[in-house]
């Protein structure tokens, strides 16, 4: 098992704003985790700002999941080896409950390229009727006031979490998302959410052995139909973000940034000569 995400996986995260890992956590551990989810104390925030690895006992159900090798792998690759605990919450949604409007959690985040992550764990098989999280891929770079997108219901390309137990969704906190109503007859929906802050520069935290693989640029160049005529704006956003996390200040796709920077580079060269 590789200890870090690779460049192609990070390019996919850059493009769509999330990564999905089906059945990452084994069924037995998921069943054990329910004892934690049912405990009222699980809803209490831990002291914010502490090192993640110090929050829960490694032998507890939640501690076992946080210290799972694949979980450590994605955390290290996205926010580093010393992530800060922000908050968590065990969501428990009974049948007939759970309607939530589309929103963005991090509209107040003024950082240019740095980002927090949220980890969503689905400890049970989650059907369409149970109303798993819906989200809009590649919306994470579009800053909006939290409530202004609440009226949008059917955006082309929107996804909803339908998955097997143990599936993990890790996402950029700017991703537009909402809980769907649980319309099943008798199945309570569970989802555990954890938000983490980086405490180090988010550059080359991932495995860069494939950084120059042609597939990286192919992934970053893909677009979504819902972008419409503003798809080029999304390419600019991706280029800037990728330049930062890959520590490649001159990286470009089809000269989009190079065209913008041409006059700046020209004047700089003129002054030197």
Short mmCIF file of C-alpha atoms in Angstrom, two decimals:
data_model
loop_
_atom_site.label_atom_id
_atom_site.label_comp_id
_atom_site.label_asym_id
_atom_site.label_seq_id
_atom_site.Cartn_x
_atom_site.Cartn_y
_atom_site.Cartn_z
CA UNK A 1 0.00 0.00 0.00
CA UNK A 2 1.32 3.43 -0.89
CA UNK A 3 1.58 5.78 2.08
CA UNK A 4 0.36 8.87 0.19
CA UNK A 5 -2.06 9.80 -2.55
CA UNK A 6 -0.42 10.17 -5.96
CA UNK A 7 -0.43 13.15 -8.32
CA UNK A 8 -3.28 11.81 -10.44
CA UNK A 9 -5.47 11.41 -7.36
CA UNK A 10 -4.59 14.95 -6.29
CA UNK A 11 -5.39 16.23 -9.78
CA UNK A 12 -8.78 14.57 -9.46
CA UNK A 13 -9.30 16.28 -6.09
CA UNK A 14 -8.32 19.59 -7.70
CA UNK A 15 -10.76 19.05 -10.56
CA UNK A 16 -13.82 17.86 -8.68
CA UNK A 17 -13.26 18.95 -5.07
CA UNK A 18 -13.58 15.50 -3.48
CA UNK A 19 -12.29 11.94 -3.48
CA UNK A 20 -14.42 8.88 -2.81
CA UNK A 21 -13.12 5.63 -1.31
CA UNK A 22 -15.69 2.85 -1.37
CA UNK A 23 -15.70 0.39 1.53
CA UNK A 24 -12.46 1.76 2.98
CA UNK A 25 -13.45 0.74 6.52
CA UNK A 26 -14.23 -2.95 7.01
CA UNK A 27 -17.71 -4.07 8.06
CA UNK A 28 -16.73 -5.28 11.54
CA UNK A 29 -15.19 -1.93 12.45
CA UNK A 30 -18.27 -0.14 11.05
CA UNK A 31 -20.50 -2.22 13.32
CA UNK A 32 -18.27 -1.39 16.28
CA UNK A 33 -18.46 2.29 15.32
CA UNK A 34 -22.25 2.30 15.82
CA UNK A 35 -21.70 2.04 19.57
CA UNK A 36 -19.88 5.38 19.34
CA UNK A 37 -22.54 6.96 17.10
CA UNK A 38 -25.30 5.98 19.54
CA UNK A 39 -23.50 7.48 22.53
CA UNK A 40 -24.89 10.99 23.30
CA UNK A 41 -21.38 12.09 24.26
CA UNK A 42 -20.29 11.61 20.64
CA UNK A 43 -22.14 14.82 19.76
CA UNK A 44 -19.96 16.93 22.04
CA UNK A 45 -17.20 18.87 20.29
CA UNK A 46 -13.74 18.11 21.54
CA UNK A 47 -11.51 21.10 22.46
CA UNK A 48 -10.89 22.80 19.14
CA UNK A 49 -7.39 23.47 17.89
CA UNK A 50 -5.66 20.39 19.26
CA UNK A 51 -3.68 17.90 17.22
CA UNK A 52 -6.05 15.38 15.63
CA UNK A 53 -4.07 12.38 16.83
CA UNK A 54 -4.56 13.48 20.46
CA UNK A 55 -8.36 13.83 20.31
CA UNK A 56 -9.52 10.20 20.61
CA UNK A 57 -8.08 7.11 22.24
CA UNK A 58 -6.55 5.00 19.48
CA UNK A 59 -8.29 1.90 20.88
CA UNK A 60 -11.79 3.42 20.80
CA UNK A 61 -14.05 2.80 17.75
CA UNK A 62 -13.55 6.33 16.44
CA UNK A 63 -9.85 6.20 17.26
CA UNK A 64 -9.45 3.00 15.25
CA UNK A 65 -11.05 4.67 12.23
CA UNK A 66 -8.99 7.87 12.49
CA UNK A 67 -5.80 5.78 12.76
CA UNK A 68 -6.78 3.43 9.93
CA UNK A 69 -3.83 3.29 7.47
CA UNK A 70 -5.93 4.43 4.52
CA UNK A 71 -7.40 7.28 6.55
CA UNK A 72 -3.94 8.41 7.62
CA UNK A 73 -2.86 8.24 3.98
CA UNK A 74 -5.49 10.68 2.73
CA UNK A 75 -5.13 13.01 5.74
CA UNK A 76 -1.35 13.24 5.36
CA UNK A 77 -1.69 13.88 1.61
CA UNK A 78 -4.25 16.67 1.95
CA UNK A 79 -3.55 18.51 5.21
CA UNK A 80 -0.23 17.09 6.39
CA UNK A 81 1.04 15.02 9.29
CA UNK A 82 -0.05 17.39 12.05
CA UNK A 83 -3.65 18.33 11.20
CA UNK A 84 -5.64 20.40 13.66
CA UNK A 85 -9.01 19.17 14.88
CA UNK A 86 -11.73 21.70 13.97
CA UNK A 87 -14.96 19.88 14.83
CA UNK A 88 -16.91 16.69 14.27
CA UNK A 89 -20.52 15.58 14.34
CA UNK A 90 -22.29 12.20 14.15
CA UNK A 91 -25.36 12.77 11.97
CA UNK A 92 -28.34 10.53 12.72
CA UNK A 93 -31.35 11.06 10.45
CA UNK A 94 -34.63 9.25 11.09
CA UNK A 95 -37.15 8.42 8.33
CA UNK A 96 -39.09 11.51 7.28
CA UNK A 97 -36.32 13.87 8.43
CA UNK A 98 -33.18 15.43 7.00
CA UNK A 99 -34.18 17.99 4.37
CA UNK A 100 -31.38 20.51 3.89
CA UNK A 101 -30.88 23.24 1.29
CA UNK A 102 -27.81 23.32 -0.92
CA UNK A 103 -25.11 25.38 0.77
CA UNK A 104 -21.38 26.01 1.14
CA UNK A 105 -19.75 25.70 4.56
CA UNK A 106 -16.68 27.82 3.99
CA UNK A 107 -17.85 31.02 2.33
CA UNK A 108 -16.03 32.97 5.05
CA UNK A 109 -12.68 31.35 4.21
CA UNK A 110 -10.50 34.10 2.73
CA UNK A 111 -7.43 31.95 2.08
CA UNK A 112 -6.37 31.97 -1.55
CA UNK A 113 -5.26 28.37 -2.05
CA UNK A 114 -4.98 26.74 1.36
CA UNK A 115 -7.96 24.63 2.35
CA UNK A 116 -9.56 22.58 5.10
CA UNK A 117 -11.01 19.15 4.46
CA UNK A 118 -14.13 17.44 5.67
CA UNK A 119 -14.28 13.68 5.95
CA UNK A 120 -17.66 11.96 5.70
CA UNK A 121 -17.88 8.32 6.79
CA UNK A 122 -20.93 6.22 5.94
CA UNK A 123 -20.86 3.30 8.41
CA UNK A 124 -23.86 1.48 6.88
CA UNK A 125 -25.17 0.67 3.41
CA UNK A 126 -26.79 3.93 2.30
CA UNK A 127 -29.54 3.66 -0.30
CA UNK A 128 -30.99 6.37 -2.51
CA UNK A 129 -34.15 6.43 -0.38
CA UNK A 130 -32.14 6.97 2.81
CA UNK A 131 -31.01 10.32 1.41
CA UNK A 132 -27.23 10.42 1.51
CA UNK A 133 -25.35 13.68 0.97
CA UNK A 134 -25.82 15.35 -2.39
CA UNK A 135 -23.05 17.56 -3.73
CA UNK A 136 -21.99 19.41 -6.87
CA UNK A 137 -18.62 18.33 -8.28
CA UNK A 138 -16.22 21.15 -9.15
CA UNK A 139 -18.10 23.81 -7.19
CA UNK A 140 -15.42 24.25 -4.51
CA UNK A 141 -13.73 27.26 -6.12
CA UNK A 142 -16.96 29.27 -6.36
CA UNK A 143 -17.34 31.31 -3.20
CA UNK A 144 -20.97 32.12 -2.40
CA UNK A 145 -22.91 33.32 0.58
CA UNK A 146 -24.01 30.15 2.35
CA UNK A 147 -27.74 30.60 1.74
CA UNK A 148 -27.84 32.11 -1.76
CA UNK A 149 -27.69 28.73 -3.55
CA UNK A 150 -30.39 27.14 -1.40
CA UNK A 151 -33.02 27.49 -4.12
CA UNK A 152 -31.08 25.33 -6.61
CA UNK A 153 -32.39 21.78 -6.75
CA UNK A 154 -31.49 20.11 -10.04
CA UNK A 155 -28.07 21.07 -11.34
CA UNK A 156 -26.66 18.96 -14.13
CA UNK A 157 -23.98 16.62 -12.84
CA UNK A 158 -24.97 16.73 -9.16
CA UNK A 159 -24.24 13.53 -7.28
CA UNK A 160 -25.78 11.83 -4.26
CA UNK A 161 -24.05 9.39 -1.94
CA UNK A 162 -25.39 5.88 -2.50
CA UNK A 163 -22.81 3.50 -1.11
CA UNK A 164 -21.81 0.42 0.84
CA UNK A 165 -20.88 0.51 4.51
CA UNK A 166 -17.39 1.86 5.21
CA UNK A 167 -17.32 4.30 2.31
CA UNK A 168 -15.42 7.54 2.92
CA UNK A 169 -15.88 10.84 1.08
CA UNK A 170 -13.15 13.44 1.68
CA UNK A 171 -13.92 16.89 0.34
CA UNK A 172 -12.69 20.44 0.02
CA UNK A 173 -14.73 22.58 2.42
CA UNK A 174 -15.82 24.85 -0.42
CA UNK A 175 -17.83 22.07 -2.10
CA UNK A 176 -21.56 22.83 -2.45
CA UNK A 177 -23.56 20.14 -0.67
CA UNK A 178 -26.75 19.28 1.24
CA UNK A 179 -28.31 16.42 3.15
CA UNK A 180 -31.17 14.73 1.35
CA UNK A 181 -34.39 13.78 3.18
CA UNK A 182 -34.60 10.21 4.43
CA UNK A 183 -37.69 8.84 2.66
CA UNK A 184 -37.10 5.21 3.56
CA UNK A 185 -39.80 3.48 5.57
CA UNK A 186 -37.80 2.33 8.57
CA UNK A 187 -34.06 2.91 8.12
CA UNK A 188 -32.21 5.53 10.15
CA UNK A 189 -29.32 7.11 8.25
CA UNK A 190 -25.94 7.57 9.90
CA UNK A 191 -23.03 9.70 8.74
CA UNK A 192 -19.99 10.86 10.68
CA UNK A 193 -18.38 14.17 9.70
CA UNK A 194 -14.94 15.47 10.69
CA UNK A 195 -13.35 18.78 9.71
CA UNK A 196 -9.57 19.26 9.80
CA UNK A 197 -7.30 22.29 9.38
CA UNK A 198 -3.76 22.14 7.92
CA UNK A 199 -0.92 23.31 10.14
CA UNK A 200 1.77 23.25 7.47
CA UNK A 201 2.17 24.47 3.92
CA UNK A 202 0.02 22.33 1.63
CA UNK A 203 2.67 21.85 -1.01
CA UNK A 204 3.86 18.46 -2.25
CA UNK A 205 2.31 16.66 0.68
CA UNK A 206 1.38 13.88 -1.74
CA UNK A 207 3.53 11.39 -3.67
CA UNK A 208 4.92 13.26 -6.69
CA UNK A 209 6.50 10.31 -8.51
CA UNK A 210 3.92 10.75 -11.29
CA UNK A 211 3.83 14.56 -11.22
CA UNK A 212 4.82 14.87 -14.89
CA UNK A 213 2.52 12.10 -16.11
CA UNK A 214 0.47 13.37 -19.08
CA UNK A 215 -2.68 12.07 -17.37
CA UNK A 216 -2.36 14.73 -14.68
CA UNK A 217 -2.94 17.54 -17.19
CA UNK A 218 -5.66 15.52 -18.93
CA UNK A 219 -7.56 15.27 -15.65
CA UNK A 220 -7.13 18.97 -14.86
CA UNK A 221 -8.34 19.93 -18.34
CA UNK A 222 -11.66 18.12 -18.09
CA UNK A 223 -14.77 20.21 -17.62
CA UNK A 224 -18.36 19.81 -16.41
CA UNK A 225 -21.45 20.65 -18.41
CA UNK A 226 -22.89 22.78 -15.63
CA UNK A 227 -19.94 25.19 -15.97
CA UNK A 228 -21.37 26.37 -19.28
CA UNK A 229 -19.49 29.28 -20.85
CA UNK A 230 -17.57 29.93 -17.64
CA UNK A 231 -15.60 26.68 -17.87
CA UNK A 232 -12.47 28.67 -18.67
CA UNK A 233 -12.74 30.41 -15.30
CA UNK A 234 -12.66 26.99 -13.69
CA UNK A 235 -9.51 26.11 -15.62
CA UNK A 236 -7.85 29.26 -14.28
CA UNK A 237 -8.89 28.31 -10.76
CA UNK A 238 -7.47 24.81 -11.16
CA UNK A 239 -4.21 26.05 -12.62
CA UNK A 240 -3.67 28.44 -9.72
CA UNK A 241 -4.56 25.79 -7.17
CA UNK A 242 -2.35 23.16 -8.83
CA UNK A 243 0.56 25.56 -9.05
CA UNK A 244 0.33 25.96 -5.30
CA UNK A 245 -0.15 22.38 -4.11
CA UNK A 246 2.37 20.95 -6.61
CA UNK A 247 4.86 23.79 -6.06
CA UNK A 248 5.09 24.40 -9.82
CA UNK A 249 4.75 28.20 -10.19
CA UNK A 250 4.95 28.05 -14.00
CA UNK A 251 2.50 25.18 -14.55
CA UNK A 252 -0.12 25.86 -17.23
CA UNK A 253 -2.84 24.27 -19.34
CA UNK A 254 -3.01 25.31 -22.99
CA UNK A 255 -1.33 28.64 -22.16
CA UNK A 256 -4.35 30.01 -20.27
CA UNK A 257 -2.27 31.59 -17.52
CA UNK A 258 0.68 32.29 -19.83
CA UNK A 259 -1.48 34.61 -21.96
CA UNK A 260 -2.45 36.59 -18.88
CA UNK A 261 1.09 36.78 -17.60
CA UNK A 262 2.73 37.62 -20.91
CA UNK A 263 2.76 41.40 -20.41
CA UNK A 264 4.14 41.07 -16.88
CA UNK A 265 6.97 38.81 -18.02
CA UNK A 266 7.67 41.12 -20.99
CA UNK A 267 8.01 44.22 -18.84
CA UNK A 268 10.20 42.40 -16.36
CA UNK A 269 12.54 41.28 -19.15
CA UNK A 270 12.57 44.77 -20.63
CA UNK A 271 13.66 46.29 -17.34
CA UNK A 272 16.50 43.77 -17.04
CA UNK A 273 17.83 44.43 -20.53
#
